[in-house]
Coordinates of C-alpha atoms and ligand atoms in Angstrom, one line a residue:
M1 CA 94.6 84.4 118.5
K2 CA 92.2 84.1 121.5
T3 CA 88.6 85.3 121.5
L4 CA 85.3 84.9 123.3
L5 CA 82.7 82.9 121.4
L6 CA 79.3 81.3 122.1
G7 CA 79.4 77.5 122.0
N8 CA 77.4 77.6 118.7
E9 CA 79.8 80.2 117.2
A10 CA 82.8 78.0 118.2
V11 CA 81.2 75.1 116.4
A12 CA 80.9 77.2 113.3
R13 CA 84.6 78.3 113.7
G14 CA 85.5 74.6 114.1
L15 CA 83.7 73.8 110.8
Y16 CA 85.7 76.6 109.1
E17 CA 89.0 75.4 110.5
A18 CA 88.2 71.8 109.8
G19 CA 87.8 72.6 106.1
C20 CA 84.1 71.7 106.1
R21 CA 82.5 72.6 102.7
F22 CA 78.8 71.8 103.1
V23 CA 76.4 72.8 105.9
S24 CA 72.6 72.2 106.0
A25 CA 70.4 72.9 109.0
Y26 CA 66.9 73.5 110.1
P27 CA 66.6 76.1 112.9
G28 CA 65.7 75.0 116.4
T29 CA 66.8 76.4 119.8
P30 CA 69.5 76.0 121.0
S31 CA 71.2 74.9 117.8
T32 CA 70.2 77.8 115.4
E33 CA 73.2 80.1 115.7
I34 CA 75.6 77.4 114.4
A35 CA 74.2 77.8 110.8
E36 CA 73.8 81.5 111.2
A37 CA 77.5 81.9 112.2
V38 CA 78.6 79.5 109.4
A39 CA 76.8 81.6 106.9
K40 CA 79.4 84.3 107.4
Y41 CA 82.3 82.1 106.1
D42 CA 82.5 82.4 102.3
E43 CA 84.5 79.2 102.1
I44 CA 81.5 77.1 103.3
Y45 CA 78.3 76.5 101.4
A46 CA 75.5 76.8 104.0
E47 CA 71.8 76.5 103.6
W48 CA 68.5 76.2 105.6
A49 CA 66.8 73.0 104.7
P50 CA 63.0 72.7 104.9
N51 CA 63.4 70.2 107.8
E52 CA 66.0 68.2 109.6
K53 CA 65.6 65.0 107.6
V54 CA 66.4 66.9 104.4
A55 CA 69.3 68.6 106.2
A56 CA 70.8 65.3 107.2
E57 CA 70.2 63.7 103.8
A58 CA 71.8 66.6 102.0
A59 CA 74.8 66.4 104.3
I60 CA 75.0 62.7 103.7
G61 CA 74.9 63.3 99.9
A62 CA 77.6 65.9 100.2
S63 CA 79.8 63.5 102.2
I64 CA 79.3 60.8 99.7
G65 CA 80.3 63.4 97.1
G66 CA 83.6 63.7 98.9
A67 CA 83.2 66.9 101.0
R68 CA 83.5 67.4 104.7
S69 CA 79.9 67.9 105.5
F70 CA 77.7 68.9 108.5
C71 CA 74.1 69.3 109.5
A72 CA 72.6 70.8 112.7
M73 CA 69.3 70.5 114.5
K74 CA 67.8 70.6 118.0
H75 CA 67.0 67.4 119.8
V76 CA 63.5 66.9 118.5
G77 CA 64.9 67.5 115.0
L78 CA 66.9 64.3 115.4
N79 CA 63.6 62.5 115.6
V80 CA 62.8 63.9 112.2
A81 CA 66.2 62.9 110.9
A82 CA 66.4 59.5 112.6
D83 CA 65.6 57.6 109.4
P84 CA 68.7 58.6 107.5
L85 CA 70.8 58.6 110.7
F86 CA 70.3 54.9 111.3
T87 CA 71.2 53.9 107.7
V88 CA 74.2 56.3 107.3
S89 CA 75.6 54.5 110.3
Y90 CA 75.8 51.5 108.0
T91 CA 77.0 53.2 104.8
G92 CA 79.7 55.2 106.5
V93 CA 81.1 58.2 104.8
N94 CA 83.4 59.5 102.1
G95 CA 84.2 63.1 103.2
G96 CA 83.8 63.4 107.0
L97 CA 80.2 63.7 108.2
V98 CA 79.2 65.4 111.5
I99 CA 75.6 65.6 112.7
A100 CA 75.2 68.2 115.5
V101 CA 72.3 67.9 117.9
A102 CA 71.5 70.4 120.7
D103 CA 69.6 69.1 123.7
D104 CA 67.4 71.3 125.7
Q105 CA 67.6 70.0 129.3
G106 CA 65.1 72.0 131.3
M107 CA 62.9 72.7 128.2
H108 CA 63.7 76.3 127.9
S109 CA 62.2 76.3 124.4
S110 CA 61.1 72.8 123.6
Q111 CA 58.1 70.5 123.9
N112 CA 60.0 67.8 125.6
E113 CA 63.5 67.0 126.9
Q114 CA 65.0 64.1 125.2
D115 CA 68.4 62.7 125.9
S116 CA 70.0 62.4 122.5
R117 CA 72.7 60.0 123.8
H118 CA 70.1 57.3 123.2
Y119 CA 70.3 58.0 119.5
A120 CA 74.1 57.5 119.5
I121 CA 73.7 54.1 121.2
F122 CA 70.7 53.1 119.2
S123 CA 72.2 54.0 115.8
K124 CA 75.7 52.8 116.8
V125 CA 77.3 56.1 115.9
P126 CA 80.0 57.7 118.0
M127 CA 79.0 60.9 120.0
L128 CA 81.2 63.7 121.2
E129 CA 80.1 66.1 123.9
P130 CA 81.9 69.4 124.6
S131 CA 81.8 71.2 128.0
D132 CA 82.7 74.7 126.8
S133 CA 83.3 76.8 123.7
A134 CA 87.0 75.8 123.4
E135 CA 85.9 72.1 123.3
C136 CA 83.1 73.0 120.8
L137 CA 85.8 74.2 118.4
E138 CA 88.3 71.4 119.2
Y139 CA 85.8 68.6 119.1
T140 CA 84.2 69.8 115.9
K141 CA 87.6 69.4 114.2
L142 CA 88.2 66.1 115.9
A143 CA 84.8 64.8 114.9
F144 CA 85.7 65.2 111.2
D145 CA 89.0 63.3 111.7
L146 CA 87.3 60.5 113.5
S147 CA 84.5 60.3 110.9
E148 CA 87.1 59.8 108.1
E149 CA 89.4 57.5 110.1
Y150 CA 86.6 55.2 111.3
D151 CA 84.3 55.6 108.3
T152 CA 81.4 56.7 110.4
P153 CA 79.2 59.7 110.9
V154 CA 79.9 61.4 114.2
I155 CA 77.1 62.9 116.4
F156 CA 78.2 66.1 118.1
R157 CA 75.9 66.8 121.1
T158 CA 75.6 70.1 122.9
S159 CA 73.1 71.5 125.4
T160 CA 71.4 74.9 125.9
R161 CA 74.0 75.9 128.4
V162 CA 77.0 75.0 126.3
A163 CA 75.5 76.3 123.0
H164 CA 74.5 79.6 124.6
S165 CA 77.4 80.4 126.9
Q166 CA 80.5 82.3 126.0
S167 CA 84.0 81.3 126.8
I168 CA 87.5 81.7 125.4
V169 CA 88.7 79.9 122.3
E170 CA 92.0 79.8 120.5
L171 CA 91.6 80.4 116.7
S172 CA 93.6 78.7 114.0
D173 CA 93.7 78.8 110.2
R174 CA 91.4 76.8 108.0
V175 CA 92.9 73.6 106.7
E176 CA 91.5 72.9 103.3
H177 CA 90.4 69.4 102.5
E178 CA 90.0 68.8 98.8
L179 CA 87.0 66.9 97.6
K180 CA 87.7 63.2 97.9
P181 CA 87.2 61.3 94.7
Y182 CA 83.8 59.7 94.3
Q183 CA 83.7 56.1 93.3
K184 CA 80.6 54.1 92.7
N185 CA 80.3 51.5 95.4
P186 CA 76.9 50.0 95.7
A187 CA 78.0 47.5 98.4
K188 CA 78.7 50.4 100.7
Y189 CA 76.1 53.0 99.6
V190 CA 73.1 51.0 98.4
M191 CA 71.5 49.8 101.6
M192 CA 69.2 47.0 100.4
P193 CA 69.0 43.8 102.5
G194 CA 71.8 41.9 100.7
N195 CA 74.3 44.8 101.1
A196 CA 73.1 46.0 104.5
K197 CA 73.6 42.5 106.0
N198 CA 77.3 42.8 105.1
R199 CA 77.5 46.3 106.5
H200 CA 76.1 45.4 110.0
P201 CA 79.2 43.4 111.1
V202 CA 81.3 46.3 109.8
V203 CA 79.5 48.6 112.1
E204 CA 80.0 46.3 115.1
A205 CA 83.7 46.0 114.4
R206 CA 83.9 49.8 114.1
T207 CA 82.3 50.1 117.5
Q208 CA 85.0 47.9 119.0
K209 CA 87.7 50.0 117.5
L210 CA 86.0 53.2 118.8
I211 CA 86.0 51.7 122.3
E212 CA 89.7 51.2 122.0
Y213 CA 90.0 54.9 121.0
A214 CA 87.7 55.9 123.9
E215 CA 90.0 53.9 126.3
T216 CA 93.3 55.5 125.3
S217 CA 93.0 58.6 123.2
G218 CA 92.8 61.2 126.0
I219 CA 89.4 62.5 124.9
N220 CA 88.2 60.9 128.1
R221 CA 90.6 62.2 130.7
I222 CA 91.2 61.6 134.4
E223 CA 92.0 64.6 136.6
M224 CA 93.1 63.3 140.0
G225 CA 92.6 65.3 143.2
D226 CA 90.9 64.3 146.5
T227 CA 90.4 60.5 146.3
S228 CA 87.7 60.2 148.9
V229 CA 85.1 60.7 146.1
G230 CA 85.5 60.4 142.4
F231 CA 83.1 61.8 139.8
I232 CA 82.3 60.7 136.3
T233 CA 80.6 63.3 134.2
A234 CA 80.5 65.0 130.8
G235 CA 79.3 68.2 129.0
I236 CA 78.1 71.1 131.1
C237 CA 77.9 69.1 134.3
Y238 CA 81.7 69.0 134.2
E239 CA 81.8 72.8 134.5
Y240 CA 79.2 72.8 137.3
L241 CA 81.2 70.1 139.2
R242 CA 84.5 72.0 138.8
E243 CA 82.9 75.2 140.2
C244 CA 81.5 73.2 143.2
F245 CA 84.5 71.0 143.9
P246 CA 87.7 72.3 142.3
N247 CA 89.8 69.7 144.0
A248 CA 87.7 66.7 143.2
S249 CA 88.9 63.7 141.2
V250 CA 87.0 63.6 137.9
L251 CA 86.8 61.3 134.9
K252 CA 85.6 63.8 132.3
L253 CA 84.1 62.0 129.3
G254 CA 84.4 63.9 125.9
M255 CA 83.2 60.9 124.0
V256 CA 79.8 59.8 125.4
N257 CA 79.4 56.9 123.0
P258 CA 80.8 54.3 122.9
L259 CA 82.0 54.5 126.5
P260 CA 85.3 53.0 127.8
V261 CA 85.2 50.2 130.3
D262 CA 88.8 49.7 131.5
L263 CA 89.4 53.5 131.9
I264 CA 86.3 53.8 134.1
R265 CA 87.2 50.7 136.1
S266 CA 90.7 52.0 136.7
F267 CA 89.3 55.3 137.8
A268 CA 86.8 53.6 140.1
S269 CA 89.5 51.6 141.8
S270 CA 91.5 54.8 142.6
V271 CA 88.7 56.6 144.5
D272 CA 86.8 55.6 147.7
K273 CA 83.3 56.5 146.4
L274 CA 82.1 56.9 142.8
I275 CA 79.4 59.3 141.8
V276 CA 78.0 59.8 138.3
I277 CA 76.7 63.3 137.5
E278 CA 74.7 63.4 134.3
E279 CA 71.5 65.3 133.2
L280 CA 68.3 63.4 132.2
D281 CA 68.8 59.7 131.7
P282 CA 71.3 57.4 133.5
I283 CA 73.3 56.5 130.4
I284 CA 76.8 56.5 132.0
E285 CA 75.4 55.0 135.2
T286 CA 73.7 52.1 133.4
H287 CA 76.9 51.5 131.5
L288 CA 78.8 51.2 134.8
R289 CA 76.3 48.9 136.4
A290 CA 76.1 46.7 133.2
N291 CA 79.9 46.3 133.5
G292 CA 79.8 45.4 137.2
I293 CA 81.4 48.7 138.3
R294 CA 80.2 50.0 141.6
V295 CA 78.2 53.3 141.6
D296 CA 77.8 55.1 145.0
G297 CA 75.6 57.9 143.7
G298 CA 73.7 58.7 140.5
K299 CA 70.2 59.2 139.5
E300 CA 68.8 58.7 143.1
L301 CA 70.7 61.9 143.9
F302 CA 70.1 64.0 140.8
G303 CA 66.8 62.8 139.3
L304 CA 65.7 62.2 135.8
C305 CA 64.0 65.5 135.0
G306 CA 65.3 69.0 134.1
E307 CA 68.8 70.4 134.0
L308 CA 71.3 70.4 136.8
S309 CA 73.1 73.5 138.2
Q310 CA 75.9 74.2 140.6
N311 CA 73.4 74.6 143.5
K312 CA 71.5 71.4 142.6
I313 CA 74.7 69.4 142.6
R314 CA 75.9 70.9 145.8
A315 CA 72.5 70.3 147.5
A316 CA 72.3 66.7 146.2
L317 CA 75.7 66.0 147.7
G318 CA 74.8 67.4 151.1
G319 CA 76.5 70.7 150.8
G320 CA 73.4 72.9 150.9
T321 CA 73.0 75.6 148.3
A322 CA 76.0 77.8 147.7
P323 CA 76.2 81.5 147.0
F324 CA 76.4 80.8 143.3
I325 CA 74.3 82.8 140.9
D326 CA 71.8 80.2 139.7
F327 CA 69.7 82.2 137.3
G328 CA 67.2 79.4 136.8
E329 CA 66.3 79.5 140.5
T330 CA 66.4 83.2 141.4
V331 CA 64.9 85.1 138.5
P332 CA 61.1 85.3 138.6
P333 CA 59.6 83.6 135.5
R334 CA 58.2 85.9 132.8
P335 CA 55.3 84.3 131.0
P336 CA 55.7 84.3 127.2
T337 CA 53.2 86.2 125.2
L338 CA 52.5 87.2 121.6
C339 CA 54.1 90.6 120.8
P340 CA 52.1 93.8 120.4
G341 CA 50.9 93.9 116.8
C342 CA 51.6 90.1 116.3
P343 CA 49.5 89.1 113.2
H344 CA 48.6 85.8 115.0
R345 CA 46.7 87.5 117.8
G346 CA 43.5 88.3 115.9
T347 CA 43.3 84.8 114.5
F348 CA 43.2 83.2 118.0
Y349 CA 40.8 85.8 119.2
T350 CA 38.4 84.9 116.4
L351 CA 38.9 81.2 116.8
G352 CA 38.2 81.5 120.5
K353 CA 35.1 83.6 119.9
L354 CA 33.8 81.0 117.5
G355 CA 34.4 78.3 120.0
L356 CA 36.3 76.1 117.5
M357 CA 38.4 73.1 118.3
V358 CA 41.9 74.2 117.3
S359 CA 44.5 71.6 116.3
G360 CA 47.7 73.5 117.0
D361 CA 51.3 73.3 116.0
I362 CA 54.7 74.6 117.0
G363 CA 55.7 78.2 116.4
C364 CA 55.0 81.6 118.0
Y365 CA 51.3 80.7 117.5
T366 CA 51.5 78.0 120.2
L367 CA 51.1 81.0 122.5
G368 CA 47.5 81.2 121.3
S369 CA 46.9 78.6 124.0
L370 CA 47.7 81.0 126.8
P371 CA 45.2 83.3 128.6
P372 CA 43.4 85.4 127.7
L373 CA 43.1 83.8 124.2
Q374 CA 43.2 80.2 125.2
A375 CA 42.1 79.1 121.8
V376 CA 44.5 76.1 121.1
D377 CA 43.4 72.5 122.0
T378 CA 46.4 70.4 121.0
T379 CA 50.1 70.8 120.3
V380 CA 52.2 67.7 119.7
C381 CA 55.1 68.3 117.3
M382 CA 55.9 70.2 114.1
G383 CA 53.4 69.3 111.4
A384 CA 51.0 67.5 113.7
S385 CA 48.3 70.1 113.5
I386 CA 47.0 69.1 110.0
S387 CA 47.4 65.4 110.2
G388 CA 46.1 65.4 113.8
L389 CA 43.0 67.3 112.7
H390 CA 42.4 64.8 109.9
G391 CA 42.4 61.9 112.4
F392 CA 40.2 63.9 114.9
N393 CA 37.6 64.7 112.2
T394 CA 37.7 61.3 110.6
V395 CA 36.6 59.6 113.9
R396 CA 34.2 62.4 114.9
G397 CA 32.5 62.9 111.5
S398 CA 31.7 65.8 109.2
E399 CA 29.9 67.8 111.9
S400 CA 33.3 67.9 113.8
A401 CA 35.0 69.2 110.6
K402 CA 32.6 72.2 110.6
K403 CA 33.7 73.1 114.1
S404 CA 37.4 72.6 114.0
V405 CA 40.6 74.0 112.3
A406 CA 44.3 73.3 112.1
V407 CA 46.7 76.2 112.6
I408 CA 50.2 76.1 111.2
G409 CA 53.0 78.6 110.4
D410 CA 54.7 79.1 107.0
S411 CA 58.0 77.5 108.1
T412 CA 56.2 74.6 109.8
F413 CA 54.0 74.0 106.8
M414 CA 57.1 73.7 104.7
H415 CA 58.8 71.5 107.3
S416 CA 56.1 68.8 107.6
G417 CA 52.6 70.3 107.2
I418 CA 52.2 69.7 103.5
T419 CA 52.1 65.9 103.9
G420 CA 49.2 66.2 106.4
L421 CA 47.4 68.3 103.8
I422 CA 48.0 65.7 101.2
D423 CA 46.5 63.1 103.7
I424 CA 43.3 65.2 104.0
V425 CA 42.9 65.6 100.2
Y426 CA 43.8 62.0 99.3
N427 CA 41.5 60.5 102.0
K428 CA 38.6 62.7 101.1
G429 CA 38.6 64.8 104.3
I430 CA 36.8 68.1 104.5
S431 CA 38.9 69.8 107.2
T432 CA 39.9 73.5 107.2
V433 CA 43.5 74.5 107.5
L434 CA 44.8 77.9 108.5
I435 CA 48.3 78.7 107.4
L436 CA 49.6 81.6 109.5
D437 CA 52.0 83.1 107.0
N438 CA 54.1 85.8 108.8
S439 CA 56.7 85.5 106.0
I440 CA 59.5 84.2 108.4
T441 CA 60.4 81.5 110.8
G442 CA 59.5 83.6 113.8
M443 CA 59.8 81.5 116.9
T444 CA 63.5 80.7 116.5
G445 CA 64.5 84.3 115.7
H446 CA 63.7 85.2 112.1
Q447 CA 65.3 82.6 109.9
N448 CA 64.4 82.4 106.2
N449 CA 62.5 79.4 104.8
P450 CA 61.5 78.3 101.4
T451 CA 58.6 80.7 101.3
T452 CA 60.5 83.9 102.1
G453 CA 62.5 84.4 98.9
K454 CA 65.9 84.5 100.6
T455 CA 68.6 82.0 101.5
L456 CA 70.5 81.5 104.7
K457 CA 73.2 83.7 103.3
G458 CA 70.6 86.4 102.6
E459 CA 70.8 86.0 98.8
P460 CA 67.5 86.2 96.7
A461 CA 66.0 82.8 96.1
P462 CA 62.8 81.5 94.4
A463 CA 59.9 81.6 96.9
V464 CA 57.6 78.7 97.2
S465 CA 54.0 79.9 96.6
I466 CA 51.9 78.5 99.5
E467 CA 48.7 79.0 97.6
K468 CA 50.0 77.2 94.4
L469 CA 51.4 74.4 96.5
C470 CA 48.0 73.8 98.2
E471 CA 46.2 73.9 94.9
A472 CA 48.7 71.5 93.4
V473 CA 48.0 68.9 96.0
G474 CA 44.3 69.2 95.2
V475 CA 42.8 71.8 97.5
K476 CA 40.3 73.7 95.4
R477 CA 39.3 76.2 98.1
V478 CA 42.4 78.3 98.9
R479 CA 42.0 82.0 99.9
V480 CA 44.3 84.7 101.4
V481 CA 43.0 86.9 104.2
D482 CA 44.6 89.7 106.2
P483 CA 44.6 88.6 109.9
Y484 CA 44.3 92.2 111.1
A485 CA 40.9 92.4 109.4
L486 CA 38.8 90.5 112.0
D487 CA 35.5 90.7 110.2
D488 CA 37.0 89.3 106.9
L489 CA 38.7 86.6 108.9
K490 CA 35.5 85.6 110.6
A491 CA 33.5 85.6 107.4
A492 CA 36.1 83.5 105.6
L493 CA 36.2 81.0 108.5
L494 CA 32.4 80.6 108.6
E495 CA 32.3 80.0 104.9
E496 CA 35.2 77.5 104.7
L497 CA 34.0 75.6 107.7
E498 CA 30.7 75.0 105.9
A499 CA 32.4 73.7 102.7
E500 CA 32.0 70.0 102.0
E501 CA 35.6 69.8 100.8
P502 CA 39.1 70.7 102.2
S503 CA 39.9 74.4 102.4
V504 CA 43.0 76.4 103.2
I505 CA 42.9 80.0 104.5
I506 CA 46.3 81.7 104.3
L507 CA 46.4 84.4 106.9
R508 CA 49.1 86.6 105.5
R509 CA 50.8 89.5 107.2
P510 CA 54.5 89.8 108.0
C511 CA 55.8 89.4 111.5
I512 CA 55.7 92.9 113.2
L513 CA 59.4 92.6 114.2
L514 CA 60.7 92.2 110.6
P515 CA 62.9 95.2 109.8
E516 CA 60.9 96.0 106.6
V517 CA 57.6 96.3 108.5
K518 CA 56.7 99.9 109.1
I519 CA 55.4 100.5 112.7
A520 CA 52.4 102.8 113.0
P521 CA 52.3 105.4 115.7
A522 CA 50.9 104.3 119.1
L523 CA 47.2 104.7 119.7
Y524 CA 45.7 106.2 122.9
I525 CA 42.6 105.7 124.9
D526 CA 40.3 108.7 125.4
H527 CA 39.4 108.2 129.1
E528 CA 36.3 110.4 128.7
K529 CA 34.9 107.8 126.2
C530 CA 36.2 104.7 127.9
K531 CA 33.5 102.9 129.8
G532 CA 35.9 100.4 131.4
C533 CA 34.1 97.4 129.8
R534 CA 37.5 95.6 129.4
Q535 CA 36.6 94.3 125.9
C536 CA 39.9 95.6 124.6
M537 CA 41.7 93.4 127.2
T538 CA 40.3 90.2 125.7
I539 CA 42.8 90.2 122.8
G540 CA 45.7 90.0 125.3
C541 CA 47.9 92.8 123.9
P542 CA 50.7 93.5 126.3
S543 CA 50.4 97.2 125.5
I544 CA 47.0 97.5 127.1
S545 CA 46.6 97.6 130.9
F546 CA 43.8 98.6 133.2
A547 CA 43.9 101.0 136.1
D548 CA 41.3 103.2 137.9
K549 CA 38.5 101.4 135.9
K550 CA 39.9 102.6 132.6
A551 CA 42.1 101.0 129.9
T552 CA 45.4 102.5 129.1
I553 CA 47.8 102.0 126.2
D554 CA 51.6 102.0 126.8
P555 CA 52.9 104.2 124.0
T556 CA 56.3 102.6 124.2
L557 CA 54.9 99.1 123.4
C558 CA 52.0 99.9 121.0
V559 CA 52.7 99.5 117.3
G560 CA 49.3 100.9 116.1
C561 CA 48.0 97.7 114.6
E562 CA 44.4 98.8 115.3
L563 CA 43.3 95.4 116.5
C564 CA 42.0 96.8 119.8
T565 CA 40.0 99.5 118.0
Q566 CA 38.0 96.7 116.5
M567 CA 37.0 95.6 120.0
C568 CA 35.9 99.0 121.4
K569 CA 32.3 99.8 120.5
F570 CA 32.6 103.1 122.3
E571 CA 35.2 104.3 119.9
A572 CA 37.5 105.2 122.8
I573 CA 40.7 104.0 121.2
L574 CA 42.1 106.7 118.9
K575 CA 44.9 107.7 116.7
R576 CA 46.9 110.7 117.7
E577 CA 46.1 113.7 115.7
G578 CA 48.3 114.4 112.7
K579 CA 49.7 110.9 112.8
Ligands
LIG601 C1 61.4 69.0 114.8 C2 61.5 70.4 115.3 N1 62.4 71.2 114.7 C3 62.6 72.5 115.1 C4 61.8 73.0 116.1 C5 62.0 74.4 116.6 N2 60.9 75.3 116.1 C6 59.8 75.5 116.8 S1 58.6 76.3 115.9 C7 59.6 76.5 114.6 C8 59.1 77.2 113.4 C9 58.2 78.3 113.6 O1 58.0 79.0 112.4 P1 56.6 79.2 111.7 O2 55.9 77.9 111.6 O3 56.8 80.0 110.5 O4 55.8 80.0 112.8 P2 56.1 81.4 113.5 O5 56.9 81.1 114.7 O6 56.8 82.3 112.5 O7 54.8 81.9 113.9 C10 60.8 75.8 114.8 C11 61.9 75.8 113.8 C12 60.9 72.1 116.7 N3 60.1 72.5 117.7 N4 60.8 70.9 116.3
LIG602 S1 37.0 98.4 124.9 FE1 37.0 100.6 124.9 S2 35.5 101.1 126.5 FE2 36.1 99.0 126.9 S3 37.8 99.2 128.3 FE3 38.7 99.1 126.2 S4 38.9 101.2 125.6 FE4 37.6 101.2 127.4
LIG603 S1 47.0 99.1 118.4 FE1 46.0 98.1 120.2 S2 46.3 95.9 119.8 FE2 47.7 97.0 118.4 S3 49.6 97.1 119.5 FE3 48.5 99.0 120.0 S4 47.4 98.5 121.9 FE4 48.1 96.6 121.0

């Protein structure tokens, strides 16, 4: 049967058909929908892990336990999971093990744009890269076969465009793979120096065998056409290229590590000019140059930054821009903003008013850095708010600790915030940490996490108590405040900042977009009473606008959170009668 699937859904289908039994993931755009789609298959155990390292380690354990296993993450997640990745390269697998990583060229929703192909080279693990949904499905199954045949984990790389585009796939039945027997084998699975020394040559020999596979298997295929120019490419760039130049000669790489040499050389000799099209870093180009293969065009044409598109490729090759729809270039950008009624808004308003240094983190609350709130000073990576604040305050002294806070969400606190808090307690810091608990992983689209009391499959689960966890690591001052109550929030902040010991304020109110949250009727502004002071505009609610020297509330956007009423000293913001 044929059907239309997103790249991520096709990966999930591939997992089903490949007989995968165990999936662990941490959400991160553009990888999130893989686990969400897998959750619908009863045959596959699937979970959200608290972070990517745990997801990878759980999948490694399941593989050693004999099951076809999988974990998924976005590109920066692979940084978190890098430690187990490098060593599972040495141990190899029992049941097949596939590690999916989704790169975000163009940084549609990320703090940087890494090229994950470096990780495959660095960790000496084979990497497959599909170009469309059909290949997402096909390569997922292939990745398990390769993993078991070559005793290696396999990295499966996608990109925002492949993960989030729909195309036709052909569905097949699931092929069950029984649990492989588990046999104790310390020489393979206990990576202490004596054993690891013996495994390293095994890894190098494996790479040689994988190169032979890359040369001959057909996963890297030559499509001959016009021989005046030949292109070498992979992933989404193959689709762009085919749209621009349907008759071009192309070597399409499905396996991007290790790369073949003879196949590339033979392709190079059959075309007059050779151009490499790849996003971000010159991985293929460098491989060609290292092997003495002529490259007539590469990074000097396409650059190192951002994603490519049909128009960019055509323009770089002297063809001018074509009448393709290139959404990235034609749609005016819409600045991101906190939603009306977002429980984070009042927190950033208050932090800004108090003029505090705010060590920020990654989540919806990163938007607290944008106008008009502009309260956040730093954002580095998930978890860095608390540990970063500890470093900042350690060098700047106790007075600094009284004028600074860390802000972190519930999911991010579970991911990697707790260790920063332990650092503060253990090293006798006195910093103040705000945990913005909106009872969900908001930024990536409402995934459950260990604090929400539900699993990936929607089943009830034990919920980690944030307050008990903080107390357990030694924080004595832990309090819970409603972030809609601005006076309470300010009073709590002033008190905790003065304390000569670490404190945690949990700002608890569920995300306004959660289905169980009851939306209150929209408020309105009495234009007789409104003095046009613009005070209500300072909280940056998208429902409030200003026209003819008066503020107005858009009733289709307002959720009646009453934050703005706390701004208006003229009592001009009112509830509708009877509501
Ligand atoms: C290492 C890493 N993994 C995943 C992500 C994607 N990501 C960004 S923020 C976030 C979690 C946000 O949830 P939470 O901390 O609860 O804050 P909220 O968005 O709900 O306010 C995730 C998963 C990332 N940026 N980095
Ligand atoms: S704060 Fe009140 S008076 Fe000032 S602009 Fe807003 S509604 Fe009008
Ligand atoms: S009550 Fe005020 S702050 Fe809340 S959503 Fe409506 S307009 Fe925005």
